[in-house]
Every structure is written in C-alpha cells, then in structure tokens.
mmCIF file of C-alpha atoms and ligand atoms in Angstrom:
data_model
loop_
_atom_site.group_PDB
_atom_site.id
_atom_site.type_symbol
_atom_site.label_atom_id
_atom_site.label_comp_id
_atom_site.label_asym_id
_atom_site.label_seq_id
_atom_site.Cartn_x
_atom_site.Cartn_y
_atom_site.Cartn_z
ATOM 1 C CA UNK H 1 132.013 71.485 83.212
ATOM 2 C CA UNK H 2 130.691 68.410 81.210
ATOM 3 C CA UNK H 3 127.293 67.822 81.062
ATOM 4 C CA UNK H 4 124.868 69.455 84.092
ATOM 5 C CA UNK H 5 123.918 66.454 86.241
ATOM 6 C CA UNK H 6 120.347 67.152 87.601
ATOM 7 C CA UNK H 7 117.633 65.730 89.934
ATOM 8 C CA UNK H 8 114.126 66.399 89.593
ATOM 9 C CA UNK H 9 110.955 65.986 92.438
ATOM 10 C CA UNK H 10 107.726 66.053 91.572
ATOM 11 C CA UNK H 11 106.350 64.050 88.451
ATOM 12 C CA UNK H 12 102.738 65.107 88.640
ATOM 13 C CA UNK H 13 101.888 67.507 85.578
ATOM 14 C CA UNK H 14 104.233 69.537 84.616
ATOM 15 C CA UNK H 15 107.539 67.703 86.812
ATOM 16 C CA UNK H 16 106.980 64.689 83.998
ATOM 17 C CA UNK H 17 107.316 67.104 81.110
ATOM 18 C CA UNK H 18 110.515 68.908 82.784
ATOM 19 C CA UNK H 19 112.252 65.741 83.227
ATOM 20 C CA UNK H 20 111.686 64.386 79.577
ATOM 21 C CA UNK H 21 112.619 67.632 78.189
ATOM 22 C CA UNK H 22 115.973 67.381 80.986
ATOM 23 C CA UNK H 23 116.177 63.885 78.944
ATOM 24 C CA UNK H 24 115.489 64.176 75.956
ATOM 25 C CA UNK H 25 115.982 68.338 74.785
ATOM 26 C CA UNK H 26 118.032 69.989 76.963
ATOM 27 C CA UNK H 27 121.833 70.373 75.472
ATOM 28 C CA UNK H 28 124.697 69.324 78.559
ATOM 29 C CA UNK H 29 122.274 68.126 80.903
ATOM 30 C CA UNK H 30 121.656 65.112 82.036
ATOM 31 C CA UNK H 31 118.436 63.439 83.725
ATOM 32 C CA UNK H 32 120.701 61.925 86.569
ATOM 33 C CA UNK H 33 118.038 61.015 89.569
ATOM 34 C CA UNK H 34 114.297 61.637 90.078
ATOM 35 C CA UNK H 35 112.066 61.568 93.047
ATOM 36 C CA UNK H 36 108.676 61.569 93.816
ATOM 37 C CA UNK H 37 106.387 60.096 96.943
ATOM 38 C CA UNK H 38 104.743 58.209 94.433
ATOM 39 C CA UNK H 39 106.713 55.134 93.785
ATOM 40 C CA UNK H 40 105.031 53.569 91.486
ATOM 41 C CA UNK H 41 105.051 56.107 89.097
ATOM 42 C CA UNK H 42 108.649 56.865 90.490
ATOM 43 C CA UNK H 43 109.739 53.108 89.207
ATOM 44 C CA UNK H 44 107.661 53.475 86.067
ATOM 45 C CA UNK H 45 109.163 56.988 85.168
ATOM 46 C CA UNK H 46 112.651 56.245 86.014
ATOM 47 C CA UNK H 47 112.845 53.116 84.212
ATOM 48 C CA UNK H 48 110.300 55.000 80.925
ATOM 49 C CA UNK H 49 113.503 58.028 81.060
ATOM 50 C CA UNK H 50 116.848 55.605 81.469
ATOM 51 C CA UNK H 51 117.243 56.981 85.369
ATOM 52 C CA UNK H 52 118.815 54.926 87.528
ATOM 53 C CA UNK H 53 118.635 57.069 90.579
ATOM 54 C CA UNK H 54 115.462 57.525 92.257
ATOM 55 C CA UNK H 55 114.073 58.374 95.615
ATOM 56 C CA UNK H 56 111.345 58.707 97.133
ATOM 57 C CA UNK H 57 113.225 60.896 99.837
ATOM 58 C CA UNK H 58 114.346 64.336 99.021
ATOM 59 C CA UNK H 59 116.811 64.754 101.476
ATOM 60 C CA UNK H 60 118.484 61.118 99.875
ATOM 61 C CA UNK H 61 118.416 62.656 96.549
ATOM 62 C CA UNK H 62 119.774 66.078 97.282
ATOM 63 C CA UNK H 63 122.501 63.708 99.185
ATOM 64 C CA UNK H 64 124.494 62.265 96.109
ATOM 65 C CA UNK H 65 127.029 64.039 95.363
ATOM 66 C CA UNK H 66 126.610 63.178 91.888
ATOM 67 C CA UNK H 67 124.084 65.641 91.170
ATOM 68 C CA UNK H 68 125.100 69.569 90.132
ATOM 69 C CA UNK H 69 121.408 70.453 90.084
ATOM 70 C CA UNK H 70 117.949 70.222 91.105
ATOM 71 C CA UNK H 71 114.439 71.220 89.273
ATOM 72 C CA UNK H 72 111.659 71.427 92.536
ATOM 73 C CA UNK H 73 108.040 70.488 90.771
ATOM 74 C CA UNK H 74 106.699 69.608 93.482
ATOM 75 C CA UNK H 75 103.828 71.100 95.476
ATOM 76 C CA UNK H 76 104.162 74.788 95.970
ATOM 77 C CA UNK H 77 103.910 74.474 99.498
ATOM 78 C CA UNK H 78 107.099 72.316 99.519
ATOM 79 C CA UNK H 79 109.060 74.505 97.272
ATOM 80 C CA UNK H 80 110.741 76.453 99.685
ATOM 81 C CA UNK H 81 111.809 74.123 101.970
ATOM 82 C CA UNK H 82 113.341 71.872 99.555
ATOM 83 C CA UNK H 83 115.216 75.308 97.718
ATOM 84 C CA UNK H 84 116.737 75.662 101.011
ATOM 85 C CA UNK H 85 118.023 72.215 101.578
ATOM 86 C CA UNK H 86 118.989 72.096 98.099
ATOM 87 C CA UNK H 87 121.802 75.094 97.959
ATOM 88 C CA UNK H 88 122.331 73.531 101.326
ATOM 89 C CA UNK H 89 123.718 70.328 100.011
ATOM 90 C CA UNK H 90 125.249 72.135 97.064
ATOM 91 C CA UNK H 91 122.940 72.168 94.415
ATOM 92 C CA UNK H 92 121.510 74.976 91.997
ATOM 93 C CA UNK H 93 118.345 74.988 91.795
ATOM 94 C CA UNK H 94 115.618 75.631 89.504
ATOM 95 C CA UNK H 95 112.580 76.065 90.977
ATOM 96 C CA UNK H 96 108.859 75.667 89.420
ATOM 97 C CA UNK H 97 106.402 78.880 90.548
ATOM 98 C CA UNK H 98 105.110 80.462 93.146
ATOM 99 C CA UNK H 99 108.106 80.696 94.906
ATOM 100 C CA UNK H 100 106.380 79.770 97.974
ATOM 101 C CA UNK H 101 102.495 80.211 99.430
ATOM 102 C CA UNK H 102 103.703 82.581 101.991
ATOM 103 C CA UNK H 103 105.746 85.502 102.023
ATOM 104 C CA UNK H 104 107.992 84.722 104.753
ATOM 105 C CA UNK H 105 108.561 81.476 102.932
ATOM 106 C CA UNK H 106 109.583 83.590 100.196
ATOM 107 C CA UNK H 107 112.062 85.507 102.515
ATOM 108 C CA UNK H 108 113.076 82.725 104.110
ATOM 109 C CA UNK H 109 114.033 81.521 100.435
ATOM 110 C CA UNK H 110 115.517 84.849 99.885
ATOM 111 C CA UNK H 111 117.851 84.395 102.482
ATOM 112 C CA UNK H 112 118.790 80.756 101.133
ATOM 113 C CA UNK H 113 119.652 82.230 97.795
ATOM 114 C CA UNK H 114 121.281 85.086 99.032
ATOM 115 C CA UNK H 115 123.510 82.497 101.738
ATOM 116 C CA UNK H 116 124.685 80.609 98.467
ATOM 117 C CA UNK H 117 125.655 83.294 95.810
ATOM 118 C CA UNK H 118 128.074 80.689 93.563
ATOM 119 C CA UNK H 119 125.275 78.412 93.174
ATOM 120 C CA UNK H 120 122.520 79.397 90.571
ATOM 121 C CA UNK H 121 118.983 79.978 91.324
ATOM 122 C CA UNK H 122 116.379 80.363 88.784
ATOM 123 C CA UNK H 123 112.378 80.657 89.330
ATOM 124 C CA UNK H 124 109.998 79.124 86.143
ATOM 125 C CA UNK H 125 108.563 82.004 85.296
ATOM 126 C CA UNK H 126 108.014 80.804 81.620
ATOM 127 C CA UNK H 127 106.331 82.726 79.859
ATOM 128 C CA UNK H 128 109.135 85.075 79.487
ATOM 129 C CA UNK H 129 110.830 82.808 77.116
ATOM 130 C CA UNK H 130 107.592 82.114 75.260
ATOM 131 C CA UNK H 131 108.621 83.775 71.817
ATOM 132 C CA UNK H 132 105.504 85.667 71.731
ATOM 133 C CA UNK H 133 106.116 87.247 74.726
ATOM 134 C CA UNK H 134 109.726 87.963 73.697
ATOM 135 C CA UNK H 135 109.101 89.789 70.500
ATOM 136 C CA UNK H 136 106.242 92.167 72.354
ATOM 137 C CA UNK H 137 108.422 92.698 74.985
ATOM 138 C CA UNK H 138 111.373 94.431 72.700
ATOM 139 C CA UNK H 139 108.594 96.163 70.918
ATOM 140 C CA UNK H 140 107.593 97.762 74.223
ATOM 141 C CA UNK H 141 111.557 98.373 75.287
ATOM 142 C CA UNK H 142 111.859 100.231 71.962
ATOM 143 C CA UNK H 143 109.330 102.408 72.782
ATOM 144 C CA UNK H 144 107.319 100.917 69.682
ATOM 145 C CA UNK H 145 103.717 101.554 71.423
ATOM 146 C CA UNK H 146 105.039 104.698 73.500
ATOM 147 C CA UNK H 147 103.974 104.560 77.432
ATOM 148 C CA UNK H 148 101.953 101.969 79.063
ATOM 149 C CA UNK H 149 98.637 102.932 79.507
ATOM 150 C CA UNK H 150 96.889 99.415 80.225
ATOM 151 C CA UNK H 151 98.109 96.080 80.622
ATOM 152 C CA UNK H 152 95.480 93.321 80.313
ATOM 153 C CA UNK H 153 96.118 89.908 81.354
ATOM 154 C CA UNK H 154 93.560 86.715 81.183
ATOM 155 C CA UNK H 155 94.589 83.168 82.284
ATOM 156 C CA UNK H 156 91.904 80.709 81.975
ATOM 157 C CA UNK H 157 92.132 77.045 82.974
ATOM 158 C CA UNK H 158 89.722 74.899 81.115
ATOM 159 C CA UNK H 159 86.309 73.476 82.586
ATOM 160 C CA UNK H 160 86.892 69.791 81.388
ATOM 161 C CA UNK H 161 90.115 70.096 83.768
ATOM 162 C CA UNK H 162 88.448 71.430 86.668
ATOM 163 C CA UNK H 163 88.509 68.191 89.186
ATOM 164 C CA UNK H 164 91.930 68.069 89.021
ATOM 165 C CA UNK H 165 91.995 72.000 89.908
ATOM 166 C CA UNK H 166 89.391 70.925 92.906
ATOM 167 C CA UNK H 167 91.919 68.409 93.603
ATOM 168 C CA UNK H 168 95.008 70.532 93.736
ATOM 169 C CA UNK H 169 93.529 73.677 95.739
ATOM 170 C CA UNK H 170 94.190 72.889 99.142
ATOM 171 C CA UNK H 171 98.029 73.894 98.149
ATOM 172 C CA UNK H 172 97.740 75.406 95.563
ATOM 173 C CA UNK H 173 97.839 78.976 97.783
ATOM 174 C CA UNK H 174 94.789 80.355 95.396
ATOM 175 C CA UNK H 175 93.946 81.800 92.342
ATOM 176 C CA UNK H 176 95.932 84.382 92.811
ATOM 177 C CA UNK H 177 99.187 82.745 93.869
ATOM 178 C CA UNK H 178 98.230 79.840 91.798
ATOM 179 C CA UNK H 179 97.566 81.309 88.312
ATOM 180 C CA UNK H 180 98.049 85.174 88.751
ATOM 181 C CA UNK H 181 101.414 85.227 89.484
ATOM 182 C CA UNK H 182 102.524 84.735 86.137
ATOM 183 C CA UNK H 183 100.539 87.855 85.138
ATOM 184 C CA UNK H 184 101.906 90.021 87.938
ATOM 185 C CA UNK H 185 105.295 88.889 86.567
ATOM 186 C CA UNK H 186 104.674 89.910 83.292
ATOM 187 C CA UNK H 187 103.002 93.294 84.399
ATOM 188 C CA UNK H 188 106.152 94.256 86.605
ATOM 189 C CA UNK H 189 108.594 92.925 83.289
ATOM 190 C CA UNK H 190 106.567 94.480 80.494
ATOM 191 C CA UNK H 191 106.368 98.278 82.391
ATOM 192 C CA UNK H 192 109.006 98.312 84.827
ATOM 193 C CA UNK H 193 107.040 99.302 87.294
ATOM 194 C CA UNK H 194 105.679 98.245 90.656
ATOM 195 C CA UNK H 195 101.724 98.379 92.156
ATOM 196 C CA UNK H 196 100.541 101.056 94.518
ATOM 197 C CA UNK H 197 97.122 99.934 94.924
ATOM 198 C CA UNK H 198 94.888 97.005 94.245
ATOM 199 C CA UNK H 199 91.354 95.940 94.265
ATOM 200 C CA UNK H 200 89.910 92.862 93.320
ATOM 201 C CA UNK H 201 86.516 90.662 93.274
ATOM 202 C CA UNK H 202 85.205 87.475 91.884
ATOM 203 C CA UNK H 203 83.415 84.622 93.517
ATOM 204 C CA UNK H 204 82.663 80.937 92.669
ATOM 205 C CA UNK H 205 80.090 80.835 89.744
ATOM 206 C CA UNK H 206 80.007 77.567 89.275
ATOM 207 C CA UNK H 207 82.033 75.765 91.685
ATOM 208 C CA UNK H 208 81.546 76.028 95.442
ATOM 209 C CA UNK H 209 84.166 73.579 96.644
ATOM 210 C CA UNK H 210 86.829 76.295 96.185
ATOM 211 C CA UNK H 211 84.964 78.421 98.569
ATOM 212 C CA UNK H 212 86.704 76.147 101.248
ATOM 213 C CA UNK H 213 89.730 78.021 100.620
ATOM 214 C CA UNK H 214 88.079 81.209 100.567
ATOM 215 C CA UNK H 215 89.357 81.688 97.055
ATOM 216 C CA UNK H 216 86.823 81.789 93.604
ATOM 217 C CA UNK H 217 86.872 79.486 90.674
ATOM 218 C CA UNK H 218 86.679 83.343 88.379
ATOM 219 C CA UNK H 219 88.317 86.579 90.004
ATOM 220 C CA UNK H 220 89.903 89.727 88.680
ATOM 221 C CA UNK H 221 92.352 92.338 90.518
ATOM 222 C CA UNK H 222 92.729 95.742 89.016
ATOM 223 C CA UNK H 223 95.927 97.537 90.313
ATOM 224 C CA UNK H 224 97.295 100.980 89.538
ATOM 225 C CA UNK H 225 101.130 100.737 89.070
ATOM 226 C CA UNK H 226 103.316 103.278 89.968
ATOM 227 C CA UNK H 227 104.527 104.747 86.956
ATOM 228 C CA UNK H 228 100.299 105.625 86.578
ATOM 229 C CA UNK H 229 99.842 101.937 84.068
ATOM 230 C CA UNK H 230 96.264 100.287 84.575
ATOM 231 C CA UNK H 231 96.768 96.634 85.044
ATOM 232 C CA UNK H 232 93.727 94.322 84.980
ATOM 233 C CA UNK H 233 94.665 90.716 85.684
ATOM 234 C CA UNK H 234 91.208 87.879 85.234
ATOM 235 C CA UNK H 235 91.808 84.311 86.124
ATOM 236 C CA UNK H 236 89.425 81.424 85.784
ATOM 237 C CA UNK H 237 89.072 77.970 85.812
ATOM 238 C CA UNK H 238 85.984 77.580 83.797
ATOM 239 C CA UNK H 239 86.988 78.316 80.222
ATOM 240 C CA UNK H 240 84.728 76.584 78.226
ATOM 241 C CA UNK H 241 87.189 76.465 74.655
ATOM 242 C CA UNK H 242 90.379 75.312 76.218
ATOM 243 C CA UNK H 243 93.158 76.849 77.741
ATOM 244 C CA UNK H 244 93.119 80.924 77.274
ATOM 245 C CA UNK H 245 96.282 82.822 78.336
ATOM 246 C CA UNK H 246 95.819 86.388 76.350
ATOM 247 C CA UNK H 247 97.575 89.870 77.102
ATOM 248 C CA UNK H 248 97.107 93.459 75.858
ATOM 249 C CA UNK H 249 99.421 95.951 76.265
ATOM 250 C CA UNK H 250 97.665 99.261 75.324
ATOM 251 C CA UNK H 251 100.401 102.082 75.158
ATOM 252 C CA UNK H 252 100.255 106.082 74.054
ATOM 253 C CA UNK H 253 101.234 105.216 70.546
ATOM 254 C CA UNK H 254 100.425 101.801 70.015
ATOM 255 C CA UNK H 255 98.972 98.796 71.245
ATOM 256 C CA UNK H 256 100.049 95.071 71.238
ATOM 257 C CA UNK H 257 97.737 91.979 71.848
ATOM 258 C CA UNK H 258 99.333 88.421 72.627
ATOM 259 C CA UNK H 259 97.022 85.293 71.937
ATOM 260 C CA UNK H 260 93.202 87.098 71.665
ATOM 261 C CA UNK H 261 92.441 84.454 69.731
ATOM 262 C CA UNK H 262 93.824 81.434 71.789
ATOM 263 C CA UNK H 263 94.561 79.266 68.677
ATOM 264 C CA UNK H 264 96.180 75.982 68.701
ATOM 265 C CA UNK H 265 97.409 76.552 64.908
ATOM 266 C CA UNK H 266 96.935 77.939 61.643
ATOM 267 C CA UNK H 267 94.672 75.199 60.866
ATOM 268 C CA UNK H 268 90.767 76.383 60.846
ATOM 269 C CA UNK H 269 88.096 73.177 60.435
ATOM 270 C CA UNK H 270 85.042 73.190 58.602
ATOM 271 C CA UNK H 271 82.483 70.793 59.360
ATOM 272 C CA UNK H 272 78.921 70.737 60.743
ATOM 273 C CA UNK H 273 79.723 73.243 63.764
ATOM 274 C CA UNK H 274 80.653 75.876 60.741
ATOM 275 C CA UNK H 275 84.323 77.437 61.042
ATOM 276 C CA UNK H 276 86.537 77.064 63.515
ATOM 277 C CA UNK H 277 90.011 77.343 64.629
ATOM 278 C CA UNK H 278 90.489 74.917 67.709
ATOM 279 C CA UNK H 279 91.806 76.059 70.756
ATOM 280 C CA UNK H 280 95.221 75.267 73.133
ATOM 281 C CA UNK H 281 93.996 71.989 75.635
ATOM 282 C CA UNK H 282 96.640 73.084 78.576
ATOM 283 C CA UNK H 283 99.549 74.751 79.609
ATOM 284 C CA UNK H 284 101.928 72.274 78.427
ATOM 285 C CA UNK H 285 100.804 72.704 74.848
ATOM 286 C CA UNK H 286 100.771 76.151 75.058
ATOM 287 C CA UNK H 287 103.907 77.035 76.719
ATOM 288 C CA UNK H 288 105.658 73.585 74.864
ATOM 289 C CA UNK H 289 108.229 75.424 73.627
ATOM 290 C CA UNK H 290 108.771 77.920 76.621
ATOM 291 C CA UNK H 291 109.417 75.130 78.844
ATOM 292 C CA UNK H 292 112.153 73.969 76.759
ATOM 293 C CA UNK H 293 114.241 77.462 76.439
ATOM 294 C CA UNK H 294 113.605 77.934 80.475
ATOM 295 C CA UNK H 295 115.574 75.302 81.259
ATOM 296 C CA UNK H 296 117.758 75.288 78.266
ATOM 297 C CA UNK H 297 118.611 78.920 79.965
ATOM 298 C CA UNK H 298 119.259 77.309 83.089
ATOM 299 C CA UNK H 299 121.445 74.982 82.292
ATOM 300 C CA UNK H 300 123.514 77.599 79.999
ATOM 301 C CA UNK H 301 123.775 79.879 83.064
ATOM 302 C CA UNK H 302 125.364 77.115 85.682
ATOM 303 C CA UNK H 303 127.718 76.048 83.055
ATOM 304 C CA UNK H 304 128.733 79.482 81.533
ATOM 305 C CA UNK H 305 128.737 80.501 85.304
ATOM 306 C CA UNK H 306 125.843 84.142 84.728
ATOM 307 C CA UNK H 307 122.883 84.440 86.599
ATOM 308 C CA UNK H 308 119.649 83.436 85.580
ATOM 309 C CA UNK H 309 116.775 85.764 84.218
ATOM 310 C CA UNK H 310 113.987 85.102 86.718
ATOM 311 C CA UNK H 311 115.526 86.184 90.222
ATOM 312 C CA UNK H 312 114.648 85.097 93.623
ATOM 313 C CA UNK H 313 113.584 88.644 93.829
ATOM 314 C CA UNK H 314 111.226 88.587 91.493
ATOM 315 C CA UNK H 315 109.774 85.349 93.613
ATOM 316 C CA UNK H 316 109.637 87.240 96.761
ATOM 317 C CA UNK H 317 107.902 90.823 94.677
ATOM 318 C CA UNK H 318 105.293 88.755 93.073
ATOM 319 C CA UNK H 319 103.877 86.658 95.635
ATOM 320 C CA UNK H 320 103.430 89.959 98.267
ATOM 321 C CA UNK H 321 101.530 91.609 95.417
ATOM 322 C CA UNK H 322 99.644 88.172 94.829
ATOM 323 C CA UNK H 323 98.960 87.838 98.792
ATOM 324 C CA UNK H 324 97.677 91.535 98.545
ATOM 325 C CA UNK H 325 95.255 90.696 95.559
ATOM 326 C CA UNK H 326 94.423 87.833 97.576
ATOM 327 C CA UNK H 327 93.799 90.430 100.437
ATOM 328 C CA UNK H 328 92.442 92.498 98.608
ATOM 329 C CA UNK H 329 89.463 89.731 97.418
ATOM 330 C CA UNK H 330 88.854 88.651 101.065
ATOM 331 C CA UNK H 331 88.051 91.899 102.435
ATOM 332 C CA UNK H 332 86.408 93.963 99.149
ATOM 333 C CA UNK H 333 88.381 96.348 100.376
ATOM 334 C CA UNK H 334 90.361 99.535 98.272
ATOM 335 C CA UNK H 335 94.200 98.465 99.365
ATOM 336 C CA UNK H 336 97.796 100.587 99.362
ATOM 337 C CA UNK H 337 100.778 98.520 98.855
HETATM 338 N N1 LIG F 401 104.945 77.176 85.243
HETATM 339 C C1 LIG F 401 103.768 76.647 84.981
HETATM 340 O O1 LIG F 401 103.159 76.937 83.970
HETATM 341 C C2 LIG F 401 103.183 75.647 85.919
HETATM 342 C C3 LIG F 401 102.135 74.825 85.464
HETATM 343 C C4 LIG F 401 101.657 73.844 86.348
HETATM 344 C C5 LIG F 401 102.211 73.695 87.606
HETATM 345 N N2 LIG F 401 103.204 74.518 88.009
HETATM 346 C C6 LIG F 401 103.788 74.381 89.354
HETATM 347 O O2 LIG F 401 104.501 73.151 89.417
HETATM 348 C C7 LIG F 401 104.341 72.543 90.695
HETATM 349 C C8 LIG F 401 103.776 71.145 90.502
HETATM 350 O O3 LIG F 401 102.525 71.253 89.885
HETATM 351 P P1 LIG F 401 101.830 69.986 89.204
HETATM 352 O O4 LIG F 401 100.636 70.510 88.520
HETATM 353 O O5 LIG F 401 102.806 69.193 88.412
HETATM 354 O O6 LIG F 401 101.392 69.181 90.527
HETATM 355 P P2 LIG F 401 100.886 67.679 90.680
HETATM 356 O O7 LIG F 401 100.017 67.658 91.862
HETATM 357 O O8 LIG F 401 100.379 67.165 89.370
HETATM 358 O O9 LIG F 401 102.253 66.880 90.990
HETATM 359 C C9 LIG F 401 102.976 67.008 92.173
HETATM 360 C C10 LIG F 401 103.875 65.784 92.316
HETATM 361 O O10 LIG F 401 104.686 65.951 93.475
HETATM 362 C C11 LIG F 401 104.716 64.721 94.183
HETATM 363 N N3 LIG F 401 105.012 64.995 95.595
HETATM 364 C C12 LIG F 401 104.173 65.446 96.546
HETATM 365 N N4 LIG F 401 104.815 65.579 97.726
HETATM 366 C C13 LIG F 401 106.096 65.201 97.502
HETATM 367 C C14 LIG F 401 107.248 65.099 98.331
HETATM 368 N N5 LIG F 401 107.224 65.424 99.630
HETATM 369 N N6 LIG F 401 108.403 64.663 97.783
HETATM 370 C C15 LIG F 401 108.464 64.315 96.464
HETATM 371 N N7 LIG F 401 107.386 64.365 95.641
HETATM 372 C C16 LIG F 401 106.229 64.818 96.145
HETATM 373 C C17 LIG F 401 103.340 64.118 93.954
HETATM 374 O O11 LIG F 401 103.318 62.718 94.191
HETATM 375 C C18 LIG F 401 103.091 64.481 92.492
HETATM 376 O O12 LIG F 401 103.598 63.484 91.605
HETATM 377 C C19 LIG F 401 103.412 73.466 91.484
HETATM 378 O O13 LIG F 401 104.171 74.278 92.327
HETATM 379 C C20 LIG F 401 102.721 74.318 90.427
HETATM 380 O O14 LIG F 401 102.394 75.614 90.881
HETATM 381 C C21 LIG F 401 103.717 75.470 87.200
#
C-alpha cells in the first residue's frame, strides 16, 4: 500500500491538531478529505492544510472511495455512530476517546468492529504512547517496584479554560467519561487487573452550571481492583497552575511517580514572583508528542496489516467502569462491579 489516504471530522480542539499532524508528521499518510458542520472553518482549514476534499456531511465523506481511513474527533456522542458507518463503507478507523457516552453504544461499536475484522480499529487512548508513560510501564512489567499496591491518578483541566469545559458538558458524558477514562485505562494497563468495587464523591466547588448534568467540576473515585491494588483516580477542572496530569504507582518494592511536578520544561524563571518552573497550558502541549506516535502507530498497523494497541475492548471495559464511577457519585453509594 502507498501512502494511507485518510479523512478526518471534527476540527474543534484536538480534530485540528490530528489533521496537521495527518499533514504535516505522520510518515505514508495522507490528509485526503476533512469534514466538519462548521464550514467556515471547514473552507478555512482545508484550504490552511492543502485538502481538497471537504464535507460538511459525514456520510459524503465516508462515501469516496478514495479514502483508506478515517480519524472520528468529533463529539463523543457521535463517535459511535460514525465508527459504525465508517467500517461500513470500508474504512479503518481511528477513533478519538470515550468510545461512546453509553455502554450499549460501546457494544453496539463492539459489534461494528467485531463485523469488520480486516479493517483496523484503534481507540486514542494516548497517553500510552506518551514516553513517560512507556518507560514506567516496562519498569512495572519487570517487576522493578514489585506488586501494585496503589495507583494514583490526577487529571486537572485548568480554571482559565473552564467556559469552554461549561460549553462542552452537555456531551461531554461527565467527568468521569470525559476525563477519567484515560486514568481507568492506565489503571487496568499498568496492573493488569480489573475493579471489583468503587466509590466515589465530589461536588461543584466553584461551578454550579455543571450541576445540570448532575456531574461536579472536582470528583474522585476510589476502586479496589481485583488483584487487591488501591486505585484513586481525582479529576478537576479548576487547576489553578495549568494543566496537571500526574500518576503514582506505589508497588511492594518500589514506587514510581509520573509528572508530580507538572512542568512545562527544564527551564525555572526568576523574577519578582521568586522561583518558578511554569506549568503545561493544555493537553495538546502536554501530550504533543503522544499524539504524534498514536497515529504514527495507526497508520503503521493498516499498512503493515497488525492490530492496533488500544482495542475496541478496552473502549467498551473502560466506559462500564466510568458509568459505574459515575454511578457510583450519583447515589454515594458503596458499589460491586
Ligand atoms: N485524547 C485526548 O486527550 C482528548 C482531548 C480532547 C478531546 N478529546 C476527544 O475528542 C473529541 C473532540 O473533542 P474537542 O475538544 O476537539 O471538541 P470540540 O467541541 O472542540 O470540536 C468538535 C468539532 O466537531 C464538529 N462537529 C460537531 N458535530 C459534527 C457533525 N455532526 N459532523 C461533523 N463535525 C461535527 C464541531 O463543529 C467542532 O468543530 C471528543 O470526543 C473528546 O472527548 C480527546
């Protein structure tokens, strides 16, 4: 195969940064059609990247038989759908998180995947590419910090960002299913191991509005896995620094922490606020890199004809435990999985 031909929906946030790096960084691909409701960014976008394709229908887009492969950035609500449709007409298909806001979405995705085995299907998980993550994660495989005791995970969004979090939480499927399921990923990858039991709290501190959607703008979930491993997952959207994603794996013999300090780079300022080391802005700094090798991996699979990393599986396992945390939050209660 020459070069993988693919169309991308969705160029809010992140679906702009996908398709430049599809452009611009990604070896044998090829930016070959975008599509977004928004047409003037659509026109502005297309004509910015070189594409000559664009829609502002899915179903058009997924229709030329000149693409080999979708990326789905779109609203998570829509993911599933459009995964569907996608293998449908064809196409592999990458497919940004949560794999969709419901679980029998997710199945219903499942089957999709399952229906089209020859066809690739890979979920953007990313932070298992993040090199960080990578190195810890052998460490832990090679029994470096002996058995998992605790696994710690916080993902904070930053404050200054928060009206365009206000903005995206009637799909967003909550904090949980929003931000969390990256963590829950990571907990099931780093000990192998599945929940038994969750409980989880939190509330909105300092902004109501996402009370509408009976979710909290700062909750935590602490589950007990099955092999006996603590996991304590905190999400928030009022970081006051920046963006904080940090992790700590605390194990018999050892213990490893990713990002404590959340710092942008080596580089520490001194000036009239005293010393400081300045802090990630979002998740596209952040995870710059990770979003690169993601797709890179993508790409390599359809093309060296292997599956992906990042299952549909793994889709399907992470939002039930995130729609149990979820649960779990409404109803204070203690619950089993
Ligand atoms: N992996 C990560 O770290 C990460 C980070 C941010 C977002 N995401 C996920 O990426 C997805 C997009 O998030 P975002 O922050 O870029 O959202 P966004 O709201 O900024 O952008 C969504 C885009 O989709 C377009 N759109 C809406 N309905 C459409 C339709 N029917 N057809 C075509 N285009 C349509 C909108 O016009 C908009 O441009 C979400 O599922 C989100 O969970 C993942």
């Amino acid at each position: 195969m020459n070069k993988v031909r693919i169309g991308s929906v969705g160029l809010g946030r992140l679906g702009l940064r996908h398709a430049e790096n599809i452009a611009n960084k990604i070896q044998n691909a090829e930016l070959a059609a975008l599509c977004d409701i928004n047409e003037a960014a659509l026109r502005e976008q297309s004509a910015r990247l070189g594409v000559k394709n664009y829609y502002t229908d899915f179903n058009a887009m997924i229709a030329n038989k000149d693409i080999d492969a979708v990326f789905i950035v779109s609203p998570s609500a829509l993911h599933t759908g459009q995964i569907a449709a996608a293998l449908d007409a064809g196409k592999h298909v990458f497919s940004e998180k949560p794999l969709g806001t419901t679980i029998e979405e997710c199945k219903n995705a499942e089957k999709a995947v399952m229906a089209h085995k020859d066809k690739v299907f890979m979920l953007g998980f990313m932070r298992r590419f993040d090199e960080s993550y990578r190195y810890a994660y052998k460490k832990v495989m090679a029994g470096e910090i002996g058995k998992p005791v605790l696994f710690r995970a916080y993902s904070q969004d930053p404050e200054k960002f928060i009206e365009g979090a206000i903005a995206f939480a009637p799909h967003s499927g909550g904090e949980f299913i929003d931000m969390c399921v990256h963590d829950i990923d990571l907990a099931r990858w780093f000990t192998g191991s599945e929940p038994q039991s969750v409980y989880a709290i939190g509330g909105c501190y300092a902004h109501p509005e996402f009370g509408k959607y009976a979710d909290g703008d700062n909750v935590c979930a602490l589950m007990k896995f099955k092999n006996n491993c603590m996991v304590f997952l905190f999400a928030g959207r009022t970081a006051p620094h920046g963006y904080n994603v940090e992790t700590e794996i605390i194990g018999t013999k050892g213990i490893l922490r990713i990002a404590s300090v959340p710092q942008k780079n080596l580089v520490e300022v001194l000036d009239s606020g005293g010393v400081r080391r300045e802090c990630h802005e979002n998740f596209l700094e952040r995870f710059e890199n990770a979003y690169v090798l993601e797709a890179q991996q993508f790409v390599d699979c359809i093309r060296e004809g292997r599956k992906s990393e990042v299952t549909v599986q793994d889709g399907v396992r992470v939002l039930e435990i995130a729609g149990k945390c979820k649960q779990a939050f409404e109803t204070g209660e203690l619950l089993k999985f």
